[in-house]
């Protein structure tokens, strides 16, 4: 997978579709991550990940992310 920069908002956004392993790094802000086959509800909570942390996501996880407040920047490789 080529690296891609994403800006997360308070709306859940799909980060991986479960077909490959990826590395995720939070570049700015704090995010929530949640493994779900479909988009989580607006009030769903997730695992909290802060700035500069690296997370390995392996298939078949279908990972969704959102910012904890405001916008958050991530890179996925």
PDB file of N, CA and C in Angstrom:
ATOM      1  N   UNK A   1       0.842  -1.177   0.000  1.00  0.00           N
ATOM      2  CA  UNK A   1       0.000   0.000   0.000  1.00  0.00           C
ATOM      3  C   UNK A   1       0.886   1.239   0.000  1.00  0.00           C
ATOM      4  N   UNK A   2       0.605   2.166  -0.884  1.00  0.00           N
ATOM      5  CA  UNK A   2       1.308   3.447  -0.887  1.00  0.00           C
ATOM      6  C   UNK A   2       0.851   4.267   0.315  1.00  0.00           C
ATOM      7  N   UNK A   3       1.741   5.076   0.845  1.00  0.00           N
ATOM      8  CA  UNK A   3       1.375   5.922   1.983  1.00  0.00           C
ATOM      9  C   UNK A   3       0.284   6.896   1.594  1.00  0.00           C
ATOM     10  N   UNK A   4      -0.639   7.116   2.525  1.00  0.00           N
ATOM     11  CA  UNK A   4      -1.660   8.136   2.287  1.00  0.00           C
ATOM     12  C   UNK A   4      -1.875   8.935   3.558  1.00  0.00           C
ATOM     13  N   UNK A   5      -1.980  10.245   3.383  1.00  0.00           N
ATOM     14  CA  UNK A   5      -2.255  11.162   4.482  1.00  0.00           C
ATOM     15  C   UNK A   5      -3.758  11.359   4.577  1.00  0.00           C
ATOM     16  N   UNK A   6      -4.282  11.313   5.791  1.00  0.00           N
ATOM     17  CA  UNK A   6      -5.709  11.527   6.007  1.00  0.00           C
ATOM     18  C   UNK A   6      -5.910  12.548   7.113  1.00  0.00           C
ATOM     19  N   UNK A   7      -6.944  13.348   6.978  1.00  0.00           N
ATOM     20  CA  UNK A   7      -7.379  14.236   8.045  1.00  0.00           C
ATOM     21  C   UNK A   7      -8.692  13.688   8.570  1.00  0.00           C
ATOM     22  N   UNK A   8      -8.691  13.309   9.840  1.00  0.00           N
ATOM     23  CA  UNK A   8      -9.894  12.768  10.454  1.00  0.00           C
ATOM     24  C   UNK A   8     -10.669  13.876  11.150  1.00  0.00           C
ATOM     25  N   UNK A   9     -11.978  13.803  11.057  1.00  0.00           N
ATOM     26  CA  UNK A   9     -12.880  14.728  11.740  1.00  0.00           C
ATOM     27  C   UNK A   9     -13.663  13.929  12.777  1.00  0.00           C
ATOM     28  N   UNK A  10     -14.734  14.487  13.288  1.00  0.00           N
ATOM     29  CA  UNK A  10     -15.550  13.782  14.281  1.00  0.00           C
ATOM     30  C   UNK A  10     -16.437  12.708  13.656  1.00  0.00           C
ATOM     31  N   UNK A  11     -16.451  12.605  12.325  1.00  0.00           N
ATOM     32  CA  UNK A  11     -17.238  11.586  11.626  1.00  0.00           C
ATOM     33  C   UNK A  11     -16.355  10.359  11.374  1.00  0.00           C
ATOM     34  N   UNK A  12     -16.860   9.165  11.659  1.00  0.00           N
ATOM     35  CA  UNK A  12     -16.095   7.940  11.428  1.00  0.00           C
ATOM     36  C   UNK A  12     -15.720   7.816   9.953  1.00  0.00           C
ATOM     37  N   UNK A  13     -14.452   7.489   9.696  1.00  0.00           N
ATOM     38  CA  UNK A  13     -13.944   7.311   8.337  1.00  0.00           C
ATOM     39  C   UNK A  13     -13.240   5.961   8.263  1.00  0.00           C
ATOM     40  N   UNK A  14     -13.512   5.180   7.208  1.00  0.00           N
ATOM     41  CA  UNK A  14     -12.865   3.878   7.077  1.00  0.00           C
ATOM     42  C   UNK A  14     -11.401   4.058   6.699  1.00  0.00           C
ATOM     43  N   UNK A  15     -10.523   3.419   7.475  1.00  0.00           N
ATOM     44  CA  UNK A  15      -9.086   3.512   7.245  1.00  0.00           C
ATOM     45  C   UNK A  15      -8.585   2.283   6.495  1.00  0.00           C
ATOM     46  N   UNK A  16      -9.062   1.099   6.865  1.00  0.00           N
ATOM     47  CA  UNK A  16      -8.691  -0.133   6.166  1.00  0.00           C
ATOM     48  C   UNK A  16      -9.939  -0.957   5.870  1.00  0.00           C
ATOM     49  N   UNK A  17      -9.857  -1.749   4.804  1.00  0.00           N
ATOM     50  CA  UNK A  17     -11.004  -2.585   4.423  1.00  0.00           C
ATOM     51  C   UNK A  17     -10.815  -4.048   4.796  1.00  0.00           C
ATOM     52  N   UNK A  18      -9.727  -4.358   5.494  1.00  0.00           N
ATOM     53  CA  UNK A  18      -9.495  -5.717   5.958  1.00  0.00           C
ATOM     54  C   UNK A  18      -8.761  -6.615   4.990  1.00  0.00           C
ATOM     55  N   UNK A  19      -8.294  -6.073   3.866  1.00  0.00           N
ATOM     56  CA  UNK A  19      -7.635  -6.916   2.867  1.00  0.00           C
ATOM     57  C   UNK A  19      -6.113  -6.922   2.977  1.00  0.00           C
ATOM     58  N   UNK A  20      -5.532  -6.007   3.777  1.00  0.00           N
ATOM     59  CA  UNK A  20      -4.077  -5.973   3.899  1.00  0.00           C
ATOM     60  C   UNK A  20      -3.658  -5.424   5.248  1.00  0.00           C
ATOM     61  N   UNK A  21      -2.412  -5.716   5.621  1.00  0.00           N
ATOM     62  CA  UNK A  21      -1.836  -5.196   6.852  1.00  0.00           C
ATOM     63  C   UNK A  21      -1.303  -3.790   6.586  1.00  0.00           C
ATOM     64  N   UNK A  22      -1.476  -2.888   7.550  1.00  0.00           N
ATOM     65  CA  UNK A  22      -0.978  -1.519   7.398  1.00  0.00           C
ATOM     66  C   UNK A  22      -0.385  -1.032   8.718  1.00  0.00           C
ATOM     67  N   UNK A  23       0.386   0.037   8.617  1.00  0.00           N
ATOM     68  CA  UNK A  23       0.895   0.766   9.771  1.00  0.00           C
ATOM     69  C   UNK A  23       0.249   2.140   9.761  1.00  0.00           C
ATOM     70  N   UNK A  24      -0.165   2.607  10.913  1.00  0.00           N
ATOM     71  CA  UNK A  24      -0.807   3.909  11.045  1.00  0.00           C
ATOM     72  C   UNK A  24      -0.026   4.721  12.062  1.00  0.00           C
ATOM     73  N   UNK A  25       0.219   5.988  11.746  1.00  0.00           N
ATOM     74  CA  UNK A  25       0.845   6.889  12.706  1.00  0.00           C
ATOM     75  C   UNK A  25      -0.001   8.139  12.821  1.00  0.00           C
ATOM     76  N   UNK A  26      -0.232   8.563  14.060  1.00  0.00           N
ATOM     77  CA  UNK A  26      -0.943   9.814  14.312  1.00  0.00           C
ATOM     78  C   UNK A  26       0.081  10.938  14.267  1.00  0.00           C
ATOM     79  N   UNK A  27      -0.117  11.893  13.359  1.00  0.00           N
ATOM     80  CA  UNK A  27       0.821  13.007  13.200  1.00  0.00           C
ATOM     81  C   UNK A  27       0.427  14.215  14.032  1.00  0.00           C
ATOM     82  N   UNK A  28      -0.858  14.361  14.302  1.00  0.00           N
ATOM     83  CA  UNK A  28      -1.333  15.489  15.092  1.00  0.00           C
ATOM     84  C   UNK A  28      -2.722  15.226  15.619  1.00  0.00           C
ATOM     85  N   UNK A  29      -2.921  15.500  16.891  1.00  0.00           N
ATOM     86  CA  UNK A  29      -4.227  15.294  17.492  1.00  0.00           C
ATOM     87  C   UNK A  29      -4.340  13.941  18.175  1.00  0.00           C
ATOM     88  N   UNK A  30      -5.549  13.624  18.580  1.00  0.00           N
ATOM     89  CA  UNK A  30      -5.867  12.353  19.228  1.00  0.00           C
ATOM     90  C   UNK A  30      -7.033  11.731  18.486  1.00  0.00           C
ATOM     91  N   UNK A  31      -6.941  10.416  18.234  1.00  0.00           N
ATOM     92  CA  UNK A  31      -7.997   9.746  17.472  1.00  0.00           C
ATOM     93  C   UNK A  31      -8.585   8.581  18.259  1.00  0.00           C
ATOM     94  N   UNK A  32      -9.752   8.149  17.819  1.00  0.00           N
ATOM     95  CA  UNK A  32     -10.364   6.905  18.265  1.00  0.00           C
ATOM     96  C   UNK A  32     -10.290   5.934  17.099  1.00  0.00           C
ATOM     97  N   UNK A  33      -9.925   4.683  17.375  1.00  0.00           N
ATOM     98  CA  UNK A  33      -9.920   3.612  16.380  1.00  0.00           C
ATOM     99  C   UNK A  33     -10.916   2.543  16.804  1.00  0.00           C
ATOM    100  N   UNK A  34     -11.631   1.991  15.831  1.00  0.00           N
ATOM    101  CA  UNK A  34     -12.611   0.942  16.120  1.00  0.00           C
ATOM    102  C   UNK A  34     -12.646  -0.045  14.960  1.00  0.00           C
ATOM    103  N   UNK A  35     -12.581  -1.343  15.302  1.00  0.00           N
ATOM    104  CA  UNK A  35     -12.682  -2.419  14.315  1.00  0.00           C
ATOM    105  C   UNK A  35     -14.156  -2.740  14.132  1.00  0.00           C
ATOM    106  N   UNK A  36     -14.655  -2.578  12.904  1.00  0.00           N
ATOM    107  CA  UNK A  36     -16.077  -2.803  12.653  1.00  0.00           C
ATOM    108  C   UNK A  36     -16.297  -3.110  11.175  1.00  0.00           C
ATOM    109  N   UNK A  37     -17.191  -4.047  10.895  1.00  0.00           N
ATOM    110  CA  UNK A  37     -17.518  -4.390   9.508  1.00  0.00           C
ATOM    111  C   UNK A  37     -18.334  -3.296   8.825  1.00  0.00           C
ATOM    112  N   UNK A  38     -18.961  -2.430   9.618  1.00  0.00           N
ATOM    113  CA  UNK A  38     -19.725  -1.316   9.051  1.00  0.00           C
ATOM    114  C   UNK A  38     -19.427  -0.054   9.854  1.00  0.00           C
ATOM    115  N   UNK A  39     -19.827   1.077   9.321  1.00  0.00           N
ATOM    116  CA  UNK A  39     -19.545   2.362   9.965  1.00  0.00           C
ATOM    117  C   UNK A  39     -20.143   2.393  11.372  1.00  0.00           C
ATOM    118  N   UNK A  40     -19.318   2.702  12.385  1.00  0.00           N
ATOM    119  CA  UNK A  40     -19.834   2.790  13.751  1.00  0.00           C
ATOM    120  C   UNK A  40     -20.846   3.931  13.893  1.00  0.00           C
ATOM    121  N   UNK A  41     -21.690   3.822  14.897  1.00  0.00           N
ATOM    122  CA  UNK A  41     -22.657   4.888  15.156  1.00  0.00           C
ATOM    123  C   UNK A  41     -21.922   6.148  15.591  1.00  0.00           C
ATOM    124  N   UNK A  42     -22.570   7.277  15.469  1.00  0.00           N
ATOM    125  CA  UNK A  42     -21.945   8.566  15.769  1.00  0.00           C
ATOM    126  C   UNK A  42     -21.428   8.652  17.202  1.00  0.00           C
ATOM    127  N   UNK A  43     -22.093   7.992  18.152  1.00  0.00           N
ATOM    128  CA  UNK A  43     -21.672   8.088  19.555  1.00  0.00           C
ATOM    129  C   UNK A  43     -20.810   6.906  20.004  1.00  0.00           C
ATOM    130  N   UNK A  44     -20.380   6.045  19.073  1.00  0.00           N
ATOM    131  CA  UNK A  44     -19.533   4.899  19.421  1.00  0.00           C
ATOM    132  C   UNK A  44     -18.149   5.373  19.860  1.00  0.00           C
ATOM    133  N   UNK A  45     -17.616   4.721  20.861  1.00  0.00           N
ATOM    134  CA  UNK A  45     -16.265   5.014  21.346  1.00  0.00           C
ATOM    135  C   UNK A  45     -15.271   4.093  20.651  1.00  0.00           C
ATOM    136  N   UNK A  46     -13.989   4.369  20.832  1.00  0.00           N
ATOM    137  CA  UNK A  46     -12.952   3.537  20.241  1.00  0.00           C
ATOM    138  C   UNK A  46     -11.699   3.559  21.093  1.00  0.00           C
ATOM    139  N   UNK A  47     -10.664   2.869  20.627  1.00  0.00           N
ATOM    140  CA  UNK A  47      -9.366   2.882  21.305  1.00  0.00           C
ATOM    141  C   UNK A  47      -8.727   4.244  21.076  1.00  0.00           C
ATOM    142  N   UNK A  48      -8.202   4.863  22.118  1.00  0.00           N
ATOM    143  CA  UNK A  48      -7.614   6.200  22.021  1.00  0.00           C
ATOM    144  C   UNK A  48      -6.140   6.086  21.631  1.00  0.00           C
ATOM    145  N   UNK A  49      -5.756   6.822  20.582  1.00  0.00           N
ATOM    146  CA  UNK A  49      -4.378   6.849  20.101  1.00  0.00           C
ATOM    147  C   UNK A  49      -3.966   8.311  19.979  1.00  0.00           C
ATOM    148  N   UNK A  50      -2.787   8.642  20.546  1.00  0.00           N
ATOM    149  CA  UNK A  50      -2.332  10.032  20.576  1.00  0.00           C
ATOM    150  C   UNK A  50      -1.205  10.293  19.588  1.00  0.00           C
ATOM    151  N   UNK A  51      -0.808  11.546  19.518  1.00  0.00           N
ATOM    152  CA  UNK A  51       0.204  12.019  18.583  1.00  0.00           C
ATOM    153  C   UNK A  51       1.483  11.191  18.634  1.00  0.00           C
ATOM    154  N   UNK A  52       1.969  10.857  17.437  1.00  0.00           N
ATOM    155  CA  UNK A  52       3.227  10.170  17.155  1.00  0.00           C
ATOM    156  C   UNK A  52       3.222   8.685  17.514  1.00  0.00           C
ATOM    157  N   UNK A  53       2.124   8.140  17.975  1.00  0.00           N
ATOM    158  CA  UNK A  53       2.069   6.705  18.233  1.00  0.00           C
ATOM    159  C   UNK A  53       1.895   5.950  16.922  1.00  0.00           C
ATOM    160  N   UNK A  54       2.507   4.763  16.831  1.00  0.00           N
ATOM    161  CA  UNK A  54       2.359   3.867  15.682  1.00  0.00           C
ATOM    162  C   UNK A  54       1.449   2.721  16.070  1.00  0.00           C
ATOM    163  N   UNK A  55       0.578   2.324  15.159  1.00  0.00           N
ATOM    164  CA  UNK A  55      -0.334   1.204  15.369  1.00  0.00           C
ATOM    165  C   UNK A  55      -0.218   0.273  14.165  1.00  0.00           C
ATOM    166  N   UNK A  56      -0.079  -1.016  14.417  1.00  0.00           N
ATOM    167  CA  UNK A  56      -0.122  -2.008  13.349  1.00  0.00           C
ATOM    168  C   UNK A  56      -1.536  -2.558  13.241  1.00  0.00           C
ATOM    169  N   UNK A  57      -2.074  -2.557  12.039  1.00  0.00           N
ATOM    170  CA  UNK A  57      -3.429  -3.064  11.797  1.00  0.00           C
ATOM    171  C   UNK A  57      -3.300  -4.242  10.833  1.00  0.00           C
ATOM    172  N   UNK A  58      -3.769  -5.407  11.252  1.00  0.00           N
ATOM    173  CA  UNK A  58      -3.637  -6.606  10.430  1.00  0.00           C
ATOM    174  C   UNK A  58      -4.987  -7.042   9.883  1.00  0.00           C
ATOM    175  N   UNK A  59      -4.937  -7.662   8.691  1.00  0.00           N
ATOM    176  CA  UNK A  59      -6.168  -8.190   8.121  1.00  0.00           C
ATOM    177  C   UNK A  59      -6.612  -9.367   8.998  1.00  0.00           C
ATOM    178  N   UNK A  60      -7.870  -9.597   9.166  1.00  0.00           N
ATOM    179  CA  UNK A  60      -9.012  -9.033   8.442  1.00  0.00           C
ATOM    180  C   UNK A  60      -9.676  -7.845   9.142  1.00  0.00           C
ATOM    181  N   UNK A  61      -8.931  -7.130  10.017  1.00  0.00           N
ATOM    182  CA  UNK A  61      -9.545  -5.991  10.707  1.00  0.00           C
ATOM    183  C   UNK A  61      -9.986  -4.928   9.709  1.00  0.00           C
ATOM    184  N   UNK A  62     -11.189  -4.423   9.907  1.00  0.00           N
ATOM    185  CA  UNK A  62     -11.715  -3.309   9.113  1.00  0.00           C
ATOM    186  C   UNK A  62     -11.757  -2.113  10.060  1.00  0.00           C
ATOM    187  N   UNK A  63     -10.728  -1.279   9.973  1.00  0.00           N
ATOM    188  CA  UNK A  63     -10.535  -0.229  10.957  1.00  0.00           C
ATOM    189  C   UNK A  63     -11.158   1.091  10.526  1.00  0.00           C
ATOM    190  N   UNK A  64     -11.833   1.706  11.475  1.00  0.00           N
ATOM    191  CA  UNK A  64     -12.454   3.016  11.304  1.00  0.00           C
ATOM    192  C   UNK A  64     -11.801   3.968  12.290  1.00  0.00           C
ATOM    193  N   UNK A  65     -11.699   5.243  11.925  1.00  0.00           N
ATOM    194  CA  UNK A  65     -11.108   6.231  12.806  1.00  0.00           C
ATOM    195  C   UNK A  65     -11.875   7.531  12.781  1.00  0.00           C
ATOM    196  N   UNK A  66     -11.741   8.277  13.860  1.00  0.00           N
ATOM    197  CA  UNK A  66     -12.308   9.623  13.954  1.00  0.00           C
ATOM    198  C   UNK A  66     -11.475  10.411  14.944  1.00  0.00           C
ATOM    199  N   UNK A  67     -11.539  11.725  14.848  1.00  0.00           N
ATOM    200  CA  UNK A  67     -10.801  12.545  15.802  1.00  0.00           C
ATOM    201  C   UNK A  67     -11.560  12.571  17.123  1.00  0.00           C
ATOM    202  N   UNK A  68     -10.823  12.779  18.190  1.00  0.00           N
ATOM    203  CA  UNK A  68     -11.468  12.883  19.498  1.00  0.00           C
ATOM    204  C   UNK A  68     -12.065  14.276  19.673  1.00  0.00           C
ATOM    205  N   UNK A  69     -11.543  15.240  18.945  1.00  0.00           N
ATOM    206  CA  UNK A  69     -12.049  16.608  18.984  1.00  0.00           C
ATOM    207  C   UNK A  69     -11.323  17.429  17.932  1.00  0.00           C
ATOM    208  N   UNK A  70     -12.036  18.224  17.174  1.00  0.00           N
ATOM    209  CA  UNK A  70     -11.414  18.983  16.088  1.00  0.00           C
ATOM    210  C   UNK A  70     -10.959  18.051  14.982  1.00  0.00           C
ATOM    211  N   UNK A  71      -9.835  18.376  14.342  1.00  0.00           N
ATOM    212  CA  UNK A  71      -9.272  17.528  13.292  1.00  0.00           C
ATOM    213  C   UNK A  71      -8.021  16.828  13.803  1.00  0.00           C
ATOM    214  N   UNK A  72      -7.702  15.687  13.210  1.00  0.00           N
ATOM    215  CA  UNK A  72      -6.480  14.954  13.534  1.00  0.00           C
ATOM    216  C   UNK A  72      -5.854  14.483  12.227  1.00  0.00           C
ATOM    217  N   UNK A  73      -4.525  14.489  12.175  1.00  0.00           N
ATOM    218  CA  UNK A  73      -3.798  14.061  10.973  1.00  0.00           C
ATOM    219  C   UNK A  73      -3.164  12.700  11.220  1.00  0.00           C
ATOM    220  N   UNK A  74      -3.313  11.800  10.228  1.00  0.00           N
ATOM    221  CA  UNK A  74      -2.678  10.490  10.306  1.00  0.00           C
ATOM    222  C   UNK A  74      -2.021  10.172   8.970  1.00  0.00           C
ATOM    223  N   UNK A  75      -1.089   9.221   9.003  1.00  0.00           N
ATOM    224  CA  UNK A  75      -0.518   8.663   7.783  1.00  0.00           C
ATOM    225  C   UNK A  75      -0.669   7.148   7.878  1.00  0.00           C
ATOM    226  N   UNK A  76      -1.061   6.535   6.771  1.00  0.00           N
ATOM    227  CA  UNK A  76      -1.266   5.090   6.708  1.00  0.00           C
ATOM    228  C   UNK A  76      -0.355   4.532   5.618  1.00  0.00           C
ATOM    229  N   UNK A  77       0.415   3.499   5.958  1.00  0.00           N
ATOM    230  CA  UNK A  77       1.340   2.868   5.019  1.00  0.00           C
ATOM    231  C   UNK A  77       1.114   1.370   5.007  1.00  0.00           C
TER     232      UNK A  77
END
